[in-house]
XYZ file of C-alpha atoms in Angstrom:
571
model
C 0.000 0.000 0.000
C 1.472 3.309 -0.953
C 1.561 6.411 1.125
C -1.574 7.973 -0.481
C -3.757 4.979 0.322
C -2.571 4.985 3.947
C -3.609 8.651 4.321
C -7.059 7.961 2.854
C -7.772 5.096 5.243
C -6.661 7.149 8.183
C -8.977 10.007 7.151
C -11.974 7.717 6.787
C -11.269 6.090 10.152
C -11.010 9.549 11.729
C -14.405 10.646 10.289
C -16.033 7.439 11.446
C -14.664 7.916 14.920
C -15.957 11.516 15.060
C -19.425 10.501 13.855
C -19.566 7.667 16.361
C -18.442 10.035 19.065
C -21.126 12.571 18.185
C -23.825 9.913 18.204
C -22.669 8.693 21.570
C -22.680 12.261 22.941
C -26.173 12.900 21.554
C -27.446 9.631 23.014
C -25.920 10.590 26.311
C -27.670 13.984 26.061
C -30.939 12.261 25.151
C -30.507 9.948 28.106
C -30.128 13.058 30.267
C -33.586 14.331 29.161
C -36.440 13.670 31.504
C -39.905 12.564 30.557
C -42.248 15.557 30.473
C -39.480 17.816 29.161
C -40.013 20.171 26.220
C -37.747 19.360 23.222
C -37.514 20.259 19.552
C -37.865 17.798 16.713
C -37.783 17.922 12.910
C -40.673 16.839 10.693
C -39.486 14.024 8.432
C -42.803 12.693 7.105
C -46.468 13.721 6.986
C -49.247 11.216 6.299
C -53.012 11.514 6.379
C -53.207 10.503 10.028
C -49.764 11.133 11.519
C -46.766 13.442 11.529
C -43.345 11.795 12.085
C -40.846 13.768 14.164
C -37.102 13.064 14.395
C -36.024 13.861 17.926
C -32.510 12.342 17.432
C -33.277 8.956 18.925
C -33.211 5.521 17.322
C -36.939 5.773 16.574
C -39.144 8.681 15.471
C -41.950 10.179 17.425
C -45.415 9.994 15.933
C -48.059 12.708 16.490
C -51.692 12.492 15.295
C -52.497 15.154 12.710
C -55.478 16.155 14.897
C -53.035 17.874 17.256
C -52.091 20.342 14.525
C -54.273 23.297 13.653
C -52.281 23.503 10.414
C -50.244 20.570 9.051
C -46.480 21.229 9.049
C -44.097 20.761 6.128
C -41.164 18.329 6.008
C -38.141 20.000 7.588
C -40.209 22.188 9.963
C -39.007 22.253 13.567
C -41.757 21.404 16.022
C -41.719 21.679 19.814
C -43.011 18.563 21.596
C -43.105 17.099 25.099
C -41.197 13.879 25.702
C -43.857 11.615 27.162
C -41.926 8.305 27.177
C -38.328 7.689 26.111
C -39.025 4.153 25.057
C -42.177 2.113 25.478
C -42.375 -1.670 25.416
C -42.188 -1.547 21.631
C -39.015 0.534 21.756
C -40.830 3.665 20.487
C -40.390 7.257 21.596
C -43.730 8.816 22.649
C -44.029 12.606 22.169
C -46.949 15.057 22.316
C -47.377 18.344 20.521
C -50.622 19.070 22.381
C -48.840 19.008 25.736
C -46.045 21.127 24.304
C -48.591 23.694 23.132
C -50.163 23.689 26.577
C -46.816 24.342 28.247
C -45.928 27.100 25.821
C -49.332 28.791 26.137
C -49.219 28.763 29.914
C -45.763 30.251 29.723
C -47.093 33.012 27.439
C -50.127 33.571 29.669
C -47.999 33.964 32.792
C -45.685 36.365 30.998
C -48.632 38.359 29.593
C -50.259 38.519 33.017
C -46.994 39.765 34.560
C -46.244 42.243 31.752
C -49.929 43.318 31.421
C -49.907 42.653 27.688
C -52.871 41.307 25.662
C -53.265 37.718 24.465
C -55.094 36.204 21.488
C -58.407 34.452 21.985
C -61.670 33.446 20.350
C -65.170 33.886 21.784
C -66.724 30.441 21.387
C -70.052 30.566 23.199
C -72.253 32.451 25.647
C -72.388 31.443 29.307
C -74.190 32.879 32.303
C -73.098 36.497 32.705
C -70.767 36.544 29.714
C -68.774 34.404 27.296
C -66.467 31.395 27.128
C -63.193 32.422 25.420
C -60.729 29.867 23.990
C -57.091 30.872 24.515
C -55.743 27.773 22.692
C -54.599 24.277 23.800
C -57.965 23.650 25.448
C -57.488 26.590 27.828
C -60.667 28.597 28.348
C -61.381 31.861 30.121
C -64.459 33.742 31.299
C -65.293 37.094 29.665
C -67.919 39.138 31.584
C -70.437 40.658 29.180
C -69.775 44.112 30.671
C -66.135 43.789 29.571
C -66.830 42.267 26.164
C -67.126 45.450 24.113
C -66.611 49.198 24.303
C -70.335 49.713 23.676
C -73.425 48.132 25.200
C -74.013 44.626 23.820
C -77.686 44.297 22.849
C -77.374 40.919 21.119
C -74.747 38.719 22.871
C -74.793 36.046 20.150
C -73.358 38.536 17.632
C -69.916 38.240 19.269
C -69.693 34.427 19.004
C -66.774 33.401 16.773
C -65.024 36.750 17.147
C -61.223 36.563 17.275
C -59.401 39.320 19.113
C -57.085 40.322 21.887
C -57.833 40.285 25.591
C -56.201 41.444 28.804
C -55.842 38.885 31.606
C -57.687 40.126 34.690
C -57.188 36.939 36.773
C -54.991 33.865 36.194
C -54.753 30.590 38.166
C -52.921 27.764 36.340
C -54.471 25.047 38.436
C -58.044 26.205 37.907
C -59.030 26.852 34.315
C -62.295 28.403 35.382
C -60.400 31.090 37.250
C -59.017 32.778 34.159
C -60.879 36.031 33.596
C -60.226 38.217 30.555
C -61.186 41.761 29.502
C -61.717 42.804 25.882
C -63.235 46.201 26.585
C -60.049 47.535 28.166
C -58.016 46.504 25.109
C -60.529 48.119 22.727
C -60.603 51.373 24.708
C -56.812 51.588 24.823
C -56.608 50.854 21.109
C -59.289 53.443 20.372
C -57.534 56.058 22.476
C -54.233 55.384 20.708
C -55.873 55.540 17.279
C -57.615 58.797 18.212
C -54.378 60.353 19.478
C -52.636 59.296 16.253
C -55.516 60.840 14.256
C -55.237 64.218 15.980
C -51.442 64.114 15.668
C -51.348 63.316 11.958
C -54.604 64.656 10.423
C -55.297 68.322 9.685
C -58.399 70.303 8.737
C -58.965 69.892 5.004
C -57.565 66.353 4.864
C -59.561 63.518 3.304
C -60.216 60.491 5.514
C -62.134 57.222 5.190
C -64.725 55.883 7.568
C -67.863 53.781 7.820
C -71.357 54.996 8.746
C -72.013 53.785 12.276
C -75.282 55.269 13.600
C -77.847 57.926 12.716
C -79.343 60.775 14.732
C -81.876 63.455 13.881
C -78.994 65.895 13.298
C -76.659 63.689 11.246
C -74.603 60.496 11.326
C -71.674 59.228 13.373
C -68.765 57.891 11.326
C -66.430 55.170 12.651
C -62.866 56.297 11.952
C -61.198 53.287 13.568
C -62.841 52.691 16.903
C -63.604 56.374 17.499
C -66.294 58.546 15.957
C -66.512 61.696 13.900
C -69.748 63.616 13.294
C -71.164 64.143 9.828
C -73.766 66.832 10.550
C -76.896 66.959 8.419
C -75.913 70.463 7.253
C -72.577 69.115 5.995
C -74.055 66.352 3.853
C -75.073 68.641 0.999
C -75.089 72.307 0.061
C -78.793 71.748 -0.568
C -81.632 70.933 1.804
C -81.321 67.628 3.677
C -84.405 66.291 5.445
C -83.189 62.806 6.384
C -79.529 61.749 6.805
C -80.456 58.262 5.563
C -81.200 59.736 2.132
C -77.494 60.552 1.683
C -75.581 57.761 3.424
C -76.351 54.174 4.428
C -75.447 52.347 7.622
C -72.176 50.424 7.231
C -71.273 52.312 4.051
C -67.564 53.087 3.528
C -67.173 56.725 2.494
C -64.562 59.418 2.024
C -64.984 62.625 4.028
C -63.359 66.010 4.466
C -62.175 66.993 7.934
C -63.640 70.459 8.600
C -63.070 70.846 12.346
C -60.774 69.321 14.987
C -61.028 69.879 18.733
C -58.340 67.798 20.506
C -59.391 68.993 23.990
C -63.012 67.953 23.554
C -61.960 65.085 21.240
C -64.461 66.186 18.619
C -64.118 65.651 14.901
C -66.469 67.254 12.368
C -66.640 65.758 8.898
C -68.239 66.807 5.632
C -69.278 65.420 2.277
C -70.423 68.672 0.727
C -66.976 70.275 1.011
C -65.745 68.081 -1.848
C -67.630 70.533 -4.111
C -67.629 74.352 -4.292
C -70.039 76.442 -2.204
C -72.797 77.608 -4.623
C -73.278 80.789 -2.542
C -69.927 82.065 -3.862
C -71.593 82.807 -7.211
C -75.064 83.770 -5.945
C -74.887 87.460 -6.894
C -73.802 86.562 -10.405
C -77.096 84.721 -10.973
C -79.714 86.299 -8.697
C -80.818 89.859 -7.948
C -83.567 91.465 -5.857
C -86.900 91.594 -7.775
C -85.814 88.790 -10.141
C -88.598 86.332 -10.946
C -87.144 82.818 -10.658
C -88.304 79.204 -10.675
C -87.751 76.751 -7.836
C -88.934 73.504 -6.271
C -90.772 73.311 -2.943
C -88.656 71.150 -0.594
C -90.206 71.682 2.843
C -93.378 73.082 4.436
C -93.618 74.630 7.897
C -96.306 76.507 9.817
C -94.730 79.805 8.780
C -94.034 79.193 5.101
C -92.391 77.074 2.395
C -88.744 76.411 1.574
C -87.999 76.602 -2.141
C -84.791 75.286 -3.759
C -83.567 77.500 -6.600
C -80.625 75.185 -7.346
C -78.651 72.596 -5.399
C -77.390 74.364 -2.295
C -79.460 77.539 -2.795
C -82.725 77.464 -0.859
C -85.013 80.332 0.101
C -88.047 80.848 2.313
C -91.392 82.134 1.102
C -93.125 83.335 4.270
C -96.832 82.579 4.512
C -97.538 86.326 4.457
C -96.011 86.436 0.947
C -98.340 83.788 -0.523
C -101.317 85.958 -1.548
C -102.231 89.634 -1.821
C -105.814 89.071 -0.767
C -106.387 85.600 0.719
C -105.600 84.824 4.339
C -103.603 81.561 4.137
C -103.924 79.305 7.197
C -101.533 76.566 6.057
C -98.861 76.693 3.338
C -100.021 73.217 2.272
C -103.309 74.764 1.092
C -101.387 76.565 -1.661
C -98.282 74.483 -2.513
C -97.072 70.914 -2.051
C -93.572 69.431 -1.658
C -92.159 68.825 -5.123
C -94.166 71.622 -6.789
C -92.281 73.801 -9.265
C -93.249 77.425 -8.609
C -92.458 80.927 -9.799
C -91.394 83.382 -7.132
C -89.644 86.716 -6.707
C -86.348 87.336 -4.906
C -87.240 89.843 -2.162
C -83.846 89.901 -0.398
C -80.856 87.786 0.592
C -78.025 87.386 3.090
C -75.088 85.522 1.525
C -73.137 85.210 4.763
C -76.113 83.650 6.544
C -77.122 81.636 3.461
C -80.676 83.021 3.387
C -82.972 84.112 0.570
C -86.365 85.729 1.084
C -88.870 84.812 -1.632
C -92.408 85.882 -2.477
C -95.144 84.036 -4.365
C -97.702 86.831 -4.522
C -95.235 89.270 -6.113
C -95.377 87.464 -9.474
C -99.008 88.651 -9.872
C -100.632 92.130 -9.765
C -101.527 93.582 -6.374
C -105.298 94.260 -6.364
C -104.928 96.534 -3.320
C -103.248 99.135 -5.535
C -106.654 99.852 -7.130
C -108.853 99.265 -4.077
C -109.042 102.957 -3.156
C -110.340 103.681 -6.659
C -112.917 100.877 -6.476
C -114.053 101.525 -2.907
C -113.529 105.167 -1.926
C -114.773 106.401 1.476
C -118.535 106.951 1.322
C -119.224 104.078 -1.094
C -122.433 102.238 -0.158
C -122.374 98.450 -0.579
C -124.660 95.500 -0.058
C -122.544 92.411 0.617
C -122.551 89.097 2.532
C -121.235 88.520 6.036
C -118.486 85.824 5.802
C -117.181 85.723 9.371
C -118.193 86.969 12.818
C -115.753 87.638 15.655
C -116.078 88.993 19.189
C -115.251 92.494 17.997
C -117.078 92.635 14.672
C -117.813 90.993 11.331
C -115.933 90.482 8.062
C -117.900 91.298 4.937
C -116.685 90.086 1.538
C -116.381 92.917 -0.978
C -114.967 90.663 -3.731
C -113.030 87.378 -3.843
C -110.105 87.617 -1.421
C -110.916 91.126 -0.187
C -112.951 91.628 2.977
C -114.070 94.733 4.794
C -114.380 94.849 8.591
C -117.498 96.032 10.374
C -116.722 96.815 14.013
C -119.431 96.214 16.607
C -119.306 99.912 17.566
C -120.240 100.827 13.969
C -123.443 98.765 13.862
C -125.735 101.177 15.762
C -125.539 104.752 17.009
C -127.585 104.059 20.095
C -127.671 100.334 20.829
C -124.855 98.833 22.912
C -123.926 95.728 20.843
C -122.272 93.259 23.220
C -121.646 90.681 20.490
C -122.093 91.129 16.703
C -123.880 87.761 16.460
C -126.884 89.337 18.176
C -127.351 91.590 15.131
C -125.763 89.679 12.232
C -125.479 86.159 10.822
C -122.954 84.538 8.456
C -124.385 84.608 4.934
C -126.647 87.571 5.672
C -126.590 90.421 3.143
C -126.224 93.802 4.807
C -126.023 97.360 3.543
C -122.883 99.173 4.656
C -120.796 102.194 3.787
C -116.991 102.477 3.455
C -115.731 104.641 6.327
C -111.967 104.050 5.897
C -109.713 102.585 3.164
C -106.061 101.875 4.118
C -104.437 100.354 1.025
C -100.967 100.318 2.563
C -102.035 98.059 5.441
C -104.714 96.286 3.365
C -107.631 97.345 5.576
C -111.137 98.530 4.726
C -113.493 99.691 7.524
C -117.250 99.502 7.025
C -120.167 100.916 8.985
C -123.927 100.462 9.197
C -124.784 103.294 11.552
C -123.022 105.767 9.239
C -125.803 105.197 6.682
C -127.966 107.535 8.821
C -127.300 110.776 10.674
C -125.863 110.645 14.152
C -128.864 110.908 16.568
C -126.538 112.033 19.330
C -125.791 115.227 17.422
C -129.512 115.733 16.872
C -130.290 114.996 20.503
C -127.615 117.377 21.803
C -129.033 120.119 19.620
C -132.603 119.457 20.733
C -132.002 118.861 24.442
C -129.512 121.118 26.134
C -128.577 120.706 29.816
C -131.417 122.146 31.883
C -134.168 120.996 29.551
C -136.717 118.313 30.489
C -138.254 115.401 28.618
C -140.412 112.333 29.052
C -138.783 108.926 28.640
C -139.339 105.249 29.346
C -137.574 103.148 31.971
C -135.649 100.341 30.202
C -133.647 98.879 33.121
C -133.150 99.286 36.861
C -129.743 98.645 38.451
C -128.063 99.018 41.814
C -126.476 102.287 40.721
C -129.402 103.921 38.950
C -132.201 103.773 36.396
C -131.700 103.745 32.605
C -134.205 105.824 30.640
C -134.836 105.761 26.875
C -135.325 109.296 25.596
C -136.514 110.500 22.174
C -134.362 109.410 19.172
C -133.676 106.117 21.053
C -131.065 107.813 23.203
C -130.497 106.102 26.552
C -129.413 108.018 29.619
C -128.802 107.224 33.281
C -130.581 108.582 36.323
C -127.931 108.117 38.980
C -129.328 106.731 42.263
C -128.384 110.000 43.995
C -130.678 111.865 41.571
C -133.740 109.629 41.769
C -135.471 111.186 44.812
C -135.755 114.799 46.007
C -136.103 113.569 49.578
C -132.603 113.458 51.043
C -133.765 111.236 53.902
C -135.219 108.585 51.572
C -132.711 105.794 50.691
C -132.337 104.709 47.050
C -133.634 101.204 47.828
C -136.960 102.706 48.932
C -137.170 105.327 46.213
C -136.559 102.823 43.368
C -139.498 100.671 44.510
C -141.821 103.304 43.047
C -140.620 102.546 39.498
C -140.929 99.636 37.078
C -139.425 98.842 33.665
C -141.721 100.303 31.010
C -142.947 103.182 33.175
C -143.033 106.631 31.697
C -140.868 109.076 33.607
C -140.080 112.778 33.448
C -136.411 113.711 33.787
C -134.172 116.729 33.820
C -131.197 116.804 31.371
C -128.076 117.242 33.519
C -125.365 116.705 30.867
C -125.041 115.616 27.205
C -121.753 114.311 25.696
C -122.213 113.296 22.010
C -118.569 112.247 21.587
C -118.763 109.701 24.444
C -122.445 109.001 23.661
C -123.501 109.669 27.234
C -126.371 111.629 28.748
C -127.147 112.148 32.453
C -130.728 112.582 33.703
C -132.176 113.552 37.090
C -135.626 113.078 38.611
C -134.666 115.139 41.664
C -133.707 118.131 39.517
C -136.849 117.702 37.410
C -139.013 118.045 40.534
C -137.022 121.010 41.784
C -137.333 122.680 38.395
C -141.050 121.942 38.481
C -141.309 123.562 41.898
C -139.318 126.570 40.776
C -141.500 126.969 37.711
C -144.681 126.780 39.834
C -143.325 129.336 42.290
C -142.231 131.646 39.511
C -145.639 131.346 37.879
C -147.417 132.035 41.177
C -145.243 135.027 41.949
C -145.815 136.423 38.509
C -149.561 136.198 38.963
C -149.349 137.546 42.507
C -147.326 140.566 41.364
C -150.249 141.643 39.256
C -152.492 141.805 42.364
C -150.249 144.166 44.279
C -147.264 144.338 46.500
C -149.199 143.705 49.697
C -150.484 140.336 48.574
C -149.607 137.397 50.819
C -146.804 135.104 49.347
C -146.840 131.657 51.005
C -143.957 130.396 48.727
C -141.486 133.142 49.571
C -139.655 131.196 52.242
C -139.687 127.987 50.136
C -138.256 129.830 47.142
C -135.477 131.170 49.294
C -134.668 127.652 50.538
C -134.479 126.330 46.977
């Protein structure tokens, strides 16, 4: 054998010795392992039912595929627990399931100590909360109050949810004593996301979110666990009645950030700001007194909102609906969706307001009313409405005149117009006032004849006497109807000429309907009042009798006896 061959044999013997030595050392190390210890092995074969693991011993370990959530690939390193070094068949028994259990408990203890979240899956509902699987057949209790950051109305909706949980309580020897908290994790995550939002987003930026809930004033948008408000006024430059007409629940949308308040943690969002504000060009298109067309979008008690174009909406007040008709409800004239002609009466660009009028597109009949119905015009028309203070009389369609109760009679005290008039009754009246500026026409019935108070005051001056008829007796006096149907009052102090006689006794001598002679104390045509006196009538009668007697006695001579001298002096 030459020198080269000798070297080759020595090399091969050396390699064999090293390999044998390594195997012996590994076997010694394997012998040092204890059953129940966690070791690593390499996947060498995968069948339908089993996974074969090389753990460096003379036989492979076999693990049922059911212990794997996902089947490994050949060459993968898998952690297992050494159950038995060698059974009666000379096989090594290992378990991945027990290895998983050891590893998970190790992670749980570390997470509990470090106060970090762990993964879990909500598998079912239990009394007071949920059963959460943490893996390797380890289960925890999740109280329903800690299951979400919002109130849970339907507990079954969370079943199957995978997420992260904080460990509130952990006892390795009692599985039932593991308590977890999802709400805390969600709130911390939300707070972090919100802080990041305020730190990185500016007003004017575009963000994405999903429609979460609706309110009467808009919609809340989920921006990643925290909400922003999409106000109803920021959905469109035009009129928005219902938020649901513009966005749908759960819909993913892009929005403009229009306001940020980090202190109050408020975020205002907008859809309409993706387009230009139509009010910027309002004065280029619209001017006061322009007649324009629009669509009725909303009715209220005080008028109708009319859209001139998207984003430009004006109000036609109910007082601007008709020149002549009194409109009770806007819905009696227009309906939502109607296309109408109207006039621009005024506008405020900064406030986004336009005042519109419907009646202004037609002629104003009141401009000619004074020509048609000048003061003094006599009319026979129908009563259309009666109120406590008077009656409305229709002059022509949409134009009424008002007859006040005080203008029905010169002499009669009309307590309520219904005692003299009825709806539908035709009455003769005269125009006594025409105010075209305020759209008012005053009518009168009593003005058709002369004022009897003026006639009475001319015929009966204070100091004159007359005969009248008692029409009513009251606690404060007696009312007497005089000629021309004028009523006057005999005050109770003026009913009797006997100062000692009380009014209650004196009034017993009179009845309603009795004729009575009275003295005219005072006449006031402007206030339509006249004061009478029985006491003064009797005194005047006495004075007249005395004067007459003295006149006749004077003709008989100065020495004639005068029995009334002392009485005349007393009076």
